[in-house]
Coordinates of C-alpha atoms in Angstrom, one line a residue:
X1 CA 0.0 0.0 0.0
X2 CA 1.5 3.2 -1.0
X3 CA 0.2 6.4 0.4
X4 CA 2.6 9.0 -2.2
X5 CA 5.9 10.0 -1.4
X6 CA 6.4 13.1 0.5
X7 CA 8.7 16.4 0.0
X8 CA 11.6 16.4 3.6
X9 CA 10.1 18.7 5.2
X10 CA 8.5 19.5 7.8
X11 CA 7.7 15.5 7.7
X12 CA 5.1 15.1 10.6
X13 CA 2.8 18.3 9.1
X14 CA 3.0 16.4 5.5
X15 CA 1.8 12.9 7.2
X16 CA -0.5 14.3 8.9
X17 CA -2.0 15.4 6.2
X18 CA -2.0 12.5 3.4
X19 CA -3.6 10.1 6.6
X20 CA -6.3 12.9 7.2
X21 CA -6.7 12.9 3.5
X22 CA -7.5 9.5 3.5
X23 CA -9.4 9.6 6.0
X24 CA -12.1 12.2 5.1
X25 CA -12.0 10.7 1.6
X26 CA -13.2 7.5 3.2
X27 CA -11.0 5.4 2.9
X28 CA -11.2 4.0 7.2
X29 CA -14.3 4.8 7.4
X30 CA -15.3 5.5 11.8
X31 CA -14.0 2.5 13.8
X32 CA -11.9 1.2 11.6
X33 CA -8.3 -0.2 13.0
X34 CA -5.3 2.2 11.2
X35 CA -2.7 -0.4 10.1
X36 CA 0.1 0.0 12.4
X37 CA 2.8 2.3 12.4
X38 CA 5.5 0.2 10.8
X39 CA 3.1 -0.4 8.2
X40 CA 2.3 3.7 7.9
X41 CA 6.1 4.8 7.8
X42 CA 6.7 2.2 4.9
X43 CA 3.8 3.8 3.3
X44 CA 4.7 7.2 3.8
X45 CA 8.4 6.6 3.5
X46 CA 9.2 8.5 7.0
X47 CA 10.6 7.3 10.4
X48 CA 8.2 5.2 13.0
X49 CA 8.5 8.4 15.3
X50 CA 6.5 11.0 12.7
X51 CA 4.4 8.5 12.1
X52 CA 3.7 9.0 16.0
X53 CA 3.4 12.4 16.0
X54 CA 1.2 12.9 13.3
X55 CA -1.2 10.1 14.7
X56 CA -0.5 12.7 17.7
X57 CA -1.9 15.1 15.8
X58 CA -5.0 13.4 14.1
X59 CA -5.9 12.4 17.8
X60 CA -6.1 16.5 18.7
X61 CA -8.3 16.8 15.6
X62 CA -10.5 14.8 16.9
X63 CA -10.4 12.0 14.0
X64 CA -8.7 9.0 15.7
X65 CA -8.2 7.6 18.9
X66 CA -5.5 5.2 20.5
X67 CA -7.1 2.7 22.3
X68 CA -4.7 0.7 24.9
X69 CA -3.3 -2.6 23.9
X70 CA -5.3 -2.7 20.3
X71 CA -4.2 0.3 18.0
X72 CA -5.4 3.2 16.4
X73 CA -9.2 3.6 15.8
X74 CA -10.8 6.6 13.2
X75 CA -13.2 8.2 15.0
X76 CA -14.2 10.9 12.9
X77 CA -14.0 11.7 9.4
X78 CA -14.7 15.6 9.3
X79 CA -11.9 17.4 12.0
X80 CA -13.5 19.2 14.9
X81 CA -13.4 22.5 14.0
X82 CA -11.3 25.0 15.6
X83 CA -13.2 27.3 17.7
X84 CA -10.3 30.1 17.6
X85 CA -11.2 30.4 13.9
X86 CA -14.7 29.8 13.7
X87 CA -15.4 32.9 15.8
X88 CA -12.4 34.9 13.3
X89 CA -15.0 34.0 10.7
X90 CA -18.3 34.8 12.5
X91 CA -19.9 37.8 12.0
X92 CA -19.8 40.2 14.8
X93 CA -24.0 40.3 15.1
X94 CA -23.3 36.5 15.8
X95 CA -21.0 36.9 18.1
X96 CA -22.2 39.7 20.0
X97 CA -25.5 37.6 20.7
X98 CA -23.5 34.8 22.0
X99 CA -21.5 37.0 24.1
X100 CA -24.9 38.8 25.5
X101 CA -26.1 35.3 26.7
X102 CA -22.5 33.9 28.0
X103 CA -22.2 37.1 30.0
X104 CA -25.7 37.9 31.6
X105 CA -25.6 34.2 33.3
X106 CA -21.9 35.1 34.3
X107 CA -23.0 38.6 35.9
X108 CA -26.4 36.4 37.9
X109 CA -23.5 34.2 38.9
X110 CA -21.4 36.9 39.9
X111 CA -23.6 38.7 42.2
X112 CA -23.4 35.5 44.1
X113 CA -20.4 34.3 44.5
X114 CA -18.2 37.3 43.9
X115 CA -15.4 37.6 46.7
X116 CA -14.0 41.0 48.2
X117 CA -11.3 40.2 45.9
X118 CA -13.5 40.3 42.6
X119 CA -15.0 43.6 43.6
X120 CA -11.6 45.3 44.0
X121 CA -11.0 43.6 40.4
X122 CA -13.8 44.9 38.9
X123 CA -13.8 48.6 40.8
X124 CA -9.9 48.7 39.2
X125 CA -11.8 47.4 35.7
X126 CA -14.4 50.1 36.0
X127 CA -11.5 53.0 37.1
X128 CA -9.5 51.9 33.8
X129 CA -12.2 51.8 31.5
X130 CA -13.0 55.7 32.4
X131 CA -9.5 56.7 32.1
X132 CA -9.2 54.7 28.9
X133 CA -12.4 56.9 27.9
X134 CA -9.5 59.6 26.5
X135 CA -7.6 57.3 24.5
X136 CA -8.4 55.9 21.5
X137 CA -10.9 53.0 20.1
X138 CA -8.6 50.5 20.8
X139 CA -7.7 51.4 24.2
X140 CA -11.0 51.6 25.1
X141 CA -11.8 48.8 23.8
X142 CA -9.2 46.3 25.6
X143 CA -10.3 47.9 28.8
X144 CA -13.7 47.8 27.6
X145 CA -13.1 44.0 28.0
X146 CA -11.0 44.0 31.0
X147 CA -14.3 44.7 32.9
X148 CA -16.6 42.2 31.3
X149 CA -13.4 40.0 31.9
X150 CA -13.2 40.5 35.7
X151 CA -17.4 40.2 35.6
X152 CA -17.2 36.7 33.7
X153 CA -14.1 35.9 36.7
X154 CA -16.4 37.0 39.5
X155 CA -18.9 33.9 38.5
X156 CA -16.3 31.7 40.2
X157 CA -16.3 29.2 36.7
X158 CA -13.1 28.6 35.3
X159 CA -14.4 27.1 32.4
X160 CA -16.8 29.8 31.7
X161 CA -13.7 31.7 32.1
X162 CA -12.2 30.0 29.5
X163 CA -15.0 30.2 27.2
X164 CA -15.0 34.3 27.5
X165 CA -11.1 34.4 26.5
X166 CA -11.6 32.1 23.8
X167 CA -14.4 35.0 22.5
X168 CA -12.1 37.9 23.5
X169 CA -9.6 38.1 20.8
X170 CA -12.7 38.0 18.2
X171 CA -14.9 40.5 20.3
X172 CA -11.8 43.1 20.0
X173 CA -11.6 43.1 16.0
X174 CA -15.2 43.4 16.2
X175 CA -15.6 45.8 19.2
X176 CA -13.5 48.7 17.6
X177 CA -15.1 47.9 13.4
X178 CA -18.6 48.3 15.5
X179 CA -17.4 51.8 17.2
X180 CA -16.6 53.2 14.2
X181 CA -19.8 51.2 12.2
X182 CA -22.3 52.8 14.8
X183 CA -20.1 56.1 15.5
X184 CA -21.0 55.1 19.5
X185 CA -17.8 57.3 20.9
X186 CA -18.9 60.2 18.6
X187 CA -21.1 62.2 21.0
X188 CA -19.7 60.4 24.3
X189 CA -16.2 58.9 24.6
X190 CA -17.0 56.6 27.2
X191 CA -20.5 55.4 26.5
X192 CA -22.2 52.6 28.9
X193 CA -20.4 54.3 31.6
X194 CA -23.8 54.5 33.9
X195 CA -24.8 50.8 32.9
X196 CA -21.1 49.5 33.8
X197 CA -21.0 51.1 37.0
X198 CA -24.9 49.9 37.9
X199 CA -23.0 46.4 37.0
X200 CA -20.5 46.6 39.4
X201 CA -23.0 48.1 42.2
X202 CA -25.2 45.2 41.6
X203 CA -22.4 42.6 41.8
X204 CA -21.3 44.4 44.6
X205 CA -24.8 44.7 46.3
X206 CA -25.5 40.7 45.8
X207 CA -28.3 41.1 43.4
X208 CA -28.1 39.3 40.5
X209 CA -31.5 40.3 39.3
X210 CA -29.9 43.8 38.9
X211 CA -26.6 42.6 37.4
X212 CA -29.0 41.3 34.7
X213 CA -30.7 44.2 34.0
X214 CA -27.6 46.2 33.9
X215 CA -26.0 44.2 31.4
X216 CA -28.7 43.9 29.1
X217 CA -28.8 47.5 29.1
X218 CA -25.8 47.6 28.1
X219 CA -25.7 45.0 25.3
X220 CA -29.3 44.7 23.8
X221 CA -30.0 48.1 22.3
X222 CA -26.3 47.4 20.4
X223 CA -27.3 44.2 19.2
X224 CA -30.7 45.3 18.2
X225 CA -28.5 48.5 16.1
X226 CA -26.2 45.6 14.8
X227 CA -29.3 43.0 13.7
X228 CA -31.0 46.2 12.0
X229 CA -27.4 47.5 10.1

């Protein structure tokens, strides 16, 4: 069985890809056995070891799995997609509307559990964000998301946590092209300062109910201006 010779390097990247190849073309179909690995660097004319790694890699894309003592099993023939890149390619009305429902659980949770340590975070988070209000849309915007940051933190989740930082580096891009779209620094250069700081209050206060009303103050009429644009 011969799988195509491959160019030096970089080896691992290039086997990865001809077994994926095969793989979404059907070839082991899901639960099939791979043949084994002396078997696949004869193929592929490379080493046992980058046959390894790149089974390494198929594993993080989520198409095959090693189970112990019997081999290498497909799993998958379509890679789990990368969420990194899917929210690069979303649209920032989609990702807004995510954001809005990730975020006003997080502030419910936060009024709960928030520690004396969170409100210090977030009083810090509110302080920066005004003083970012005379810089420009960048600036305002990465402190913008430092408080929403130390809000989602406050919940006491770490995976929720997570989930916000995965969303942050697309919510910049799309944070500063939606202050220029909607020209919202144009009259006032720190607008949502009064619904951030009735955020923090009801964080503070230990009522979630008013967290939740804060935030979708702040985030509703935007995504309404955004669905409409």
């Amino acid at each position: 069985m011969s799988l195509g010779s491959l160019r030096p390097s970089p080896l691992v990247e290039q086997a990865a890809e001809k077994l994926r190849a095969q793989i979404t073309a059907g070839r082991w179909p899901v639960g099939t056995k791979l043949p084994g690995e002396t078997t696949l660097a004869a193929s592929l004319g490379v080493g046992r070891s980058t046959v390894r790694e790149a089974l390494r890699a198929l594993a993080g894309a989520g198409l095959v799995r090693t189970r112990q003592g019997a081999g290498v099993f497909v799993i998958a023939t379509r890679p789990v997609e990368d969420w990194a890149a899917r929210l690069r390619s979303a649209g920032i009305a989609d990702v807004y509307e995510v954001r809005a429902m990730l975020e006003v659980q997080a502030a419910r949770m936060a009024a709960v559990r928030r520690t004396p340590a969170d409100i210090a975070a977030l009083d810090a988070a509110l302080a920066a964000r005004r003083q970012a209000a005379d810089g420009d849309d960048a600036a305002f915007v990465e402190a913008d998301i430092a408080l929403h940051s130390a809000v989602v933190a406050a919940a006491g989740n770490p995976v929720l946590t997570d989930l916000f930082a995965e969303f942050a580096p697309a919510l910049r891009a799309g944070l500063v092209h939606l202050i220029d779209l909607l020209d919202l620094r144009e009259r006032d250069p720190n607008p949502g300062d009064a619904t951030h700081s009735s955020l923090v209050e009801a964080i503070r206060s230990g009522d979630p109910e008013a967290a939740s009303r804060a935030l979708n103050a702040e985030l509703t009429p935007i995504l309404s201006r955004l669905r409409a644009h």
